[in-house]
mmCIF file of C-alpha atoms in Angstrom:
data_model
loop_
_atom_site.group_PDB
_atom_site.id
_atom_site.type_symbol
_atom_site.label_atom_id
_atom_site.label_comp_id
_atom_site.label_asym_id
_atom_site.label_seq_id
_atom_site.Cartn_x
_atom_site.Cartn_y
_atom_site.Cartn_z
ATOM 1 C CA UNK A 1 0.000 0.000 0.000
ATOM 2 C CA UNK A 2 3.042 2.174 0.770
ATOM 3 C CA UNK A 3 4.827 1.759 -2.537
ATOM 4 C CA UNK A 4 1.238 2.561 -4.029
ATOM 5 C CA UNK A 5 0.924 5.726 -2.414
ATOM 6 C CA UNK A 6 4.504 7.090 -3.015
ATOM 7 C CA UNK A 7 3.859 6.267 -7.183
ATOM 8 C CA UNK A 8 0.718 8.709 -7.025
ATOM 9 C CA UNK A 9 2.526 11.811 -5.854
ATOM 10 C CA UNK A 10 3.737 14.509 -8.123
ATOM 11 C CA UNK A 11 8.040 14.632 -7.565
ATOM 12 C CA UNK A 12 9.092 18.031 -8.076
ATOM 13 C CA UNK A 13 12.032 18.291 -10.038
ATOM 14 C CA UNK A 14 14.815 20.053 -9.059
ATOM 15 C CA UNK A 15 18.116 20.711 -11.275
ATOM 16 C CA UNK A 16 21.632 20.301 -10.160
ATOM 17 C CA UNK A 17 23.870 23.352 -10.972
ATOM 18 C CA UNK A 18 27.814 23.609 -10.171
ATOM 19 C CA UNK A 19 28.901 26.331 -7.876
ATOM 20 C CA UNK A 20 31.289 27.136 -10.771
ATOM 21 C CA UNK A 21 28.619 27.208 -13.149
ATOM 22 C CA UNK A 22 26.259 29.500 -11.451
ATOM 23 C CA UNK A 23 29.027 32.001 -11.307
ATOM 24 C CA UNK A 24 29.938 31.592 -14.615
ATOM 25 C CA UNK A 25 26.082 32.189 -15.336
ATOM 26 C CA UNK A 26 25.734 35.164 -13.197
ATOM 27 C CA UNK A 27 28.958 36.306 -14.424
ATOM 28 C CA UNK A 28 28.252 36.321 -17.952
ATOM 29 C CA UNK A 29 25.028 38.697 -17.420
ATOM 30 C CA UNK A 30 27.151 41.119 -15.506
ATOM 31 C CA UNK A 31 29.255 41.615 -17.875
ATOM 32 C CA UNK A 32 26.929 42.223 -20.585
ATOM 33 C CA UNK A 33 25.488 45.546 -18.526
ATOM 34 C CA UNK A 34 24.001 47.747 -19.658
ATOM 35 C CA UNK A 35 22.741 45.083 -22.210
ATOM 36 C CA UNK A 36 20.819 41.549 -22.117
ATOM 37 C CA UNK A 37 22.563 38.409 -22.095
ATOM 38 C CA UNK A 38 21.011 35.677 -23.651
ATOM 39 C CA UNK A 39 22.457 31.765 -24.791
ATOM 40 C CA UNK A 40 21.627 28.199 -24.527
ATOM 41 C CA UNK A 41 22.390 25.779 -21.794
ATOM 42 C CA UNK A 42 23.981 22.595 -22.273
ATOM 43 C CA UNK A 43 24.113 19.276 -19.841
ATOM 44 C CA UNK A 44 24.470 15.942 -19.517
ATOM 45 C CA UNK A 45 20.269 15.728 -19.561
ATOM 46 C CA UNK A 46 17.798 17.988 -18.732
ATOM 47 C CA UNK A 47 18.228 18.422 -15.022
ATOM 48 C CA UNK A 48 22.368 18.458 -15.174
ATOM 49 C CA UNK A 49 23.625 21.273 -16.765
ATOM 50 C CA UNK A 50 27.010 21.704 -17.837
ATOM 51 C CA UNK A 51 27.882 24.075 -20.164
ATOM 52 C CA UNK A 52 26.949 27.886 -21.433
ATOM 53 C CA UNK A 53 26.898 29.038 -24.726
ATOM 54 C CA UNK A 54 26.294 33.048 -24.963
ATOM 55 C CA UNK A 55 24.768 33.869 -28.021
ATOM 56 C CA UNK A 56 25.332 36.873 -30.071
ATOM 57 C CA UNK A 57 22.685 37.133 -32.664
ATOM 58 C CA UNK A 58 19.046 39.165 -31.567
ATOM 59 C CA UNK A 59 16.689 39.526 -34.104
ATOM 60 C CA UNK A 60 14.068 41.072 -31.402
ATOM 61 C CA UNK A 61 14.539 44.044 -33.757
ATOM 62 C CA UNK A 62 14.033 43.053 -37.055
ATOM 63 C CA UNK A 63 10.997 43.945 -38.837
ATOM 64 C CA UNK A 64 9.355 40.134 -38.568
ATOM 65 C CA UNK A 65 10.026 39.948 -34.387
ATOM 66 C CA UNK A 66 9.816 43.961 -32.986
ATOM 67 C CA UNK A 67 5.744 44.245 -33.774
ATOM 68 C CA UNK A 68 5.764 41.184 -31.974
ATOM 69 C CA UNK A 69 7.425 42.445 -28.917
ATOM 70 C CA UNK A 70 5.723 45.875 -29.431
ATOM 71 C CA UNK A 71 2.241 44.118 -28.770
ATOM 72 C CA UNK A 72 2.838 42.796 -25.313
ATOM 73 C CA UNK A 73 2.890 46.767 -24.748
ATOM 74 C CA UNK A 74 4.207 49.781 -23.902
ATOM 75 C CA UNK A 75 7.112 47.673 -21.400
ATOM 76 C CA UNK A 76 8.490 45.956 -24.771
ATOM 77 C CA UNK A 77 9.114 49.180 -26.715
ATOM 78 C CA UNK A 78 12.116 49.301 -25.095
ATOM 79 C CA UNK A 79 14.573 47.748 -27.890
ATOM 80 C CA UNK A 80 16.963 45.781 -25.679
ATOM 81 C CA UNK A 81 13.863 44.256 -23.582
ATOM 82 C CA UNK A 82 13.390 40.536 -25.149
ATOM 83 C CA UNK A 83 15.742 38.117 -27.175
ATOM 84 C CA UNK A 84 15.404 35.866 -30.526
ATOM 85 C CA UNK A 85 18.128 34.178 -31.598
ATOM 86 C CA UNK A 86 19.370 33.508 -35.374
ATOM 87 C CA UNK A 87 18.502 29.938 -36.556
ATOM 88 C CA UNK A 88 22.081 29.469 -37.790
ATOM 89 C CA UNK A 89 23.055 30.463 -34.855
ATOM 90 C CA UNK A 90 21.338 28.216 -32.495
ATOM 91 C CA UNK A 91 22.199 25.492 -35.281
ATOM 92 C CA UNK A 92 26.060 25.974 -34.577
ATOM 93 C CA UNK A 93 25.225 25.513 -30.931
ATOM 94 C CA UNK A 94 23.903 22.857 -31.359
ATOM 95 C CA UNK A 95 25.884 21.250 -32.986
ATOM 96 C CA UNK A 96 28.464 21.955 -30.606
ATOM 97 C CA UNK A 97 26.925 20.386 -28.174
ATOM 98 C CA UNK A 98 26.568 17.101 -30.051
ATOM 99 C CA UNK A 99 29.956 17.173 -30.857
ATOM 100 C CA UNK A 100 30.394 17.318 -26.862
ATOM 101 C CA UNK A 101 28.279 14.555 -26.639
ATOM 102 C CA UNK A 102 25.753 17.043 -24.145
ATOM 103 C CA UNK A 103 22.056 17.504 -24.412
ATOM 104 C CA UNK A 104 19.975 20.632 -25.376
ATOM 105 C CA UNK A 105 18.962 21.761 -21.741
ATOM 106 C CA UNK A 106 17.882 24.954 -22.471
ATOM 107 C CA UNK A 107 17.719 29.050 -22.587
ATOM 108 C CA UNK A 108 19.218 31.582 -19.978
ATOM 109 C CA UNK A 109 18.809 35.190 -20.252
ATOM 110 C CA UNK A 110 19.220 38.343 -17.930
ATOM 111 C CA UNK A 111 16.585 40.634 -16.529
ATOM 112 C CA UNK A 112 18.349 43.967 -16.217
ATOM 113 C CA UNK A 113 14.993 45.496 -14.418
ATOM 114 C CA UNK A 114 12.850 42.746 -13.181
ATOM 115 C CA UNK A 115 13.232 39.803 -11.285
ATOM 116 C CA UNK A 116 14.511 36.514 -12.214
ATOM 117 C CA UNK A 117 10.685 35.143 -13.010
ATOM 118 C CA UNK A 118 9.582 34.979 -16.465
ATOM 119 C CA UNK A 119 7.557 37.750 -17.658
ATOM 120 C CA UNK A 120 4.190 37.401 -19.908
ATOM 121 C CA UNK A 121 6.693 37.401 -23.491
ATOM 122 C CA UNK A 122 9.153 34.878 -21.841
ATOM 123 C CA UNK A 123 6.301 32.754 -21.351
ATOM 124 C CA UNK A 124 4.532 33.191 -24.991
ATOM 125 C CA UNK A 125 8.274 33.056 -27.012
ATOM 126 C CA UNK A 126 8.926 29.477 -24.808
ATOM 127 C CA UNK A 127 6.426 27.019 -26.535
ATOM 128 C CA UNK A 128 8.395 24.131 -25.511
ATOM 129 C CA UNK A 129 7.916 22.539 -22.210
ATOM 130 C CA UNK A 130 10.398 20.221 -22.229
ATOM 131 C CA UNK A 131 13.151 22.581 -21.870
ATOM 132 C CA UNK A 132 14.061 24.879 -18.844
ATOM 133 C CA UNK A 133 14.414 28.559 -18.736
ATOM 134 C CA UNK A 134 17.375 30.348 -16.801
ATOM 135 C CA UNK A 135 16.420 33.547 -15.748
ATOM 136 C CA UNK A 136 18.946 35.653 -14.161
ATOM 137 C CA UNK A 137 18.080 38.988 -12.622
ATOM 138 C CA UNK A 138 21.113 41.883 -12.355
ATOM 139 C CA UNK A 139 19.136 44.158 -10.671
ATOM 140 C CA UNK A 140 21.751 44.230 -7.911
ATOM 141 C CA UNK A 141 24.487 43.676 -10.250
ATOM 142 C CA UNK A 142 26.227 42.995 -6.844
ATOM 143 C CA UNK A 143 24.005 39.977 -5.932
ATOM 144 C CA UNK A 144 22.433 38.471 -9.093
ATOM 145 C CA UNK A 145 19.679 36.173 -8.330
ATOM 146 C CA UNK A 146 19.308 33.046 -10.617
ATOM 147 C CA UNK A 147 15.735 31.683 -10.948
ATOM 148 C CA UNK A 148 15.105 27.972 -13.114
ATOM 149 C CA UNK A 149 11.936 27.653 -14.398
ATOM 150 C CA UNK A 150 9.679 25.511 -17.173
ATOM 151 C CA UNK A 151 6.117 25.842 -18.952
ATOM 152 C CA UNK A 152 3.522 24.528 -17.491
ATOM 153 C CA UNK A 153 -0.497 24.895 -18.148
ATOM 154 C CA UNK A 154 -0.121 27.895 -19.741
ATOM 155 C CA UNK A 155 1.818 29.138 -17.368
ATOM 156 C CA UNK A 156 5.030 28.419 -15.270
ATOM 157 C CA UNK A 157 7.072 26.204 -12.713
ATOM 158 C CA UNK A 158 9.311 27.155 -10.284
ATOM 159 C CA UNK A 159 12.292 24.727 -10.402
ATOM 160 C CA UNK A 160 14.142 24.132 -7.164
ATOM 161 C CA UNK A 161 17.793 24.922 -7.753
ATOM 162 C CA UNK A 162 20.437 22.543 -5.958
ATOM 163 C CA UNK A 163 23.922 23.863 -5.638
ATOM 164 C CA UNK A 164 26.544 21.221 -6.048
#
């Protein structure tokens, strides 16, 4: 009855992030101040991350993504607020990783004025679940705070961060 009991709850998962690694995270979004810092996350699966890969490219203001951003409101007129990457370059990435033998684990990106919680375009751009989001907040470039989080029902979940 026990084992039956312990199979119907919900485990929350939780992802297991270096020491060196979040510094290297919150380090990489410091340094792009005044700016955003945006990349993909690398790992050995999905709750193991290993590696960062800052990205360069931003389409947010090209004519096919800025009307996009521009709808969520008057927030998102602000041309550094939001993030796309190129396709070729999230293809090199990629590939990288392969050649590393690591898994696609995911996106990080800094908040420069908010916290590190996904705001209403972070959640409508991320239309797959199966990855996580990395959301750093430089606020208090000082004391970044690193929040993990992945879709869920529309919305979001919090995802317990384990320093190891």
């Amino acid at each position: 009855m026990l084992g039956k009991t312990l199979q119907n709850q919900a485990v929350t998962p939780q992802v297991f992030i270096s020491e060196h690694l979040i510094k290297e995270l919150a380090g990489i979004c410091v340094r792009a101040l005044p700016h955003k810092a945006f990349g993909l996350v690398g790992g050995l699966d999905l709750y193991h991350p290993k590696s960062l890969y800052p990205c360069s490219t931003n389409l947010r203001n090209t004519p096919e993504w800025k009307p996009i951003f521009e709808s969520f409101g008057e927030f998102y007129r602000d041309p550094d607020l939001g993030f796309v990457i190129s396709a070729p370059e999230v293809k090199s990435v990629l590939d990288l990783m392969v050649s590393r033998r690591e898994v696609f684990v995911g996106v990080f990106h800094s908040h420069r004025i908010l916290s590190a919680e996904p705001t209403e375009i972070d959640i409508a751009l991320s239309t797959d679940s199966s990855l996580l989001s990395f959301i750093v907040s430089v606020v208090n470039p000082s004391n970044p705070e690193i929040g993990v989080f992945r879709l869920s029902n529309g919305g979001y979940q919090n995802i317990p961060i384990v320093r190891c």
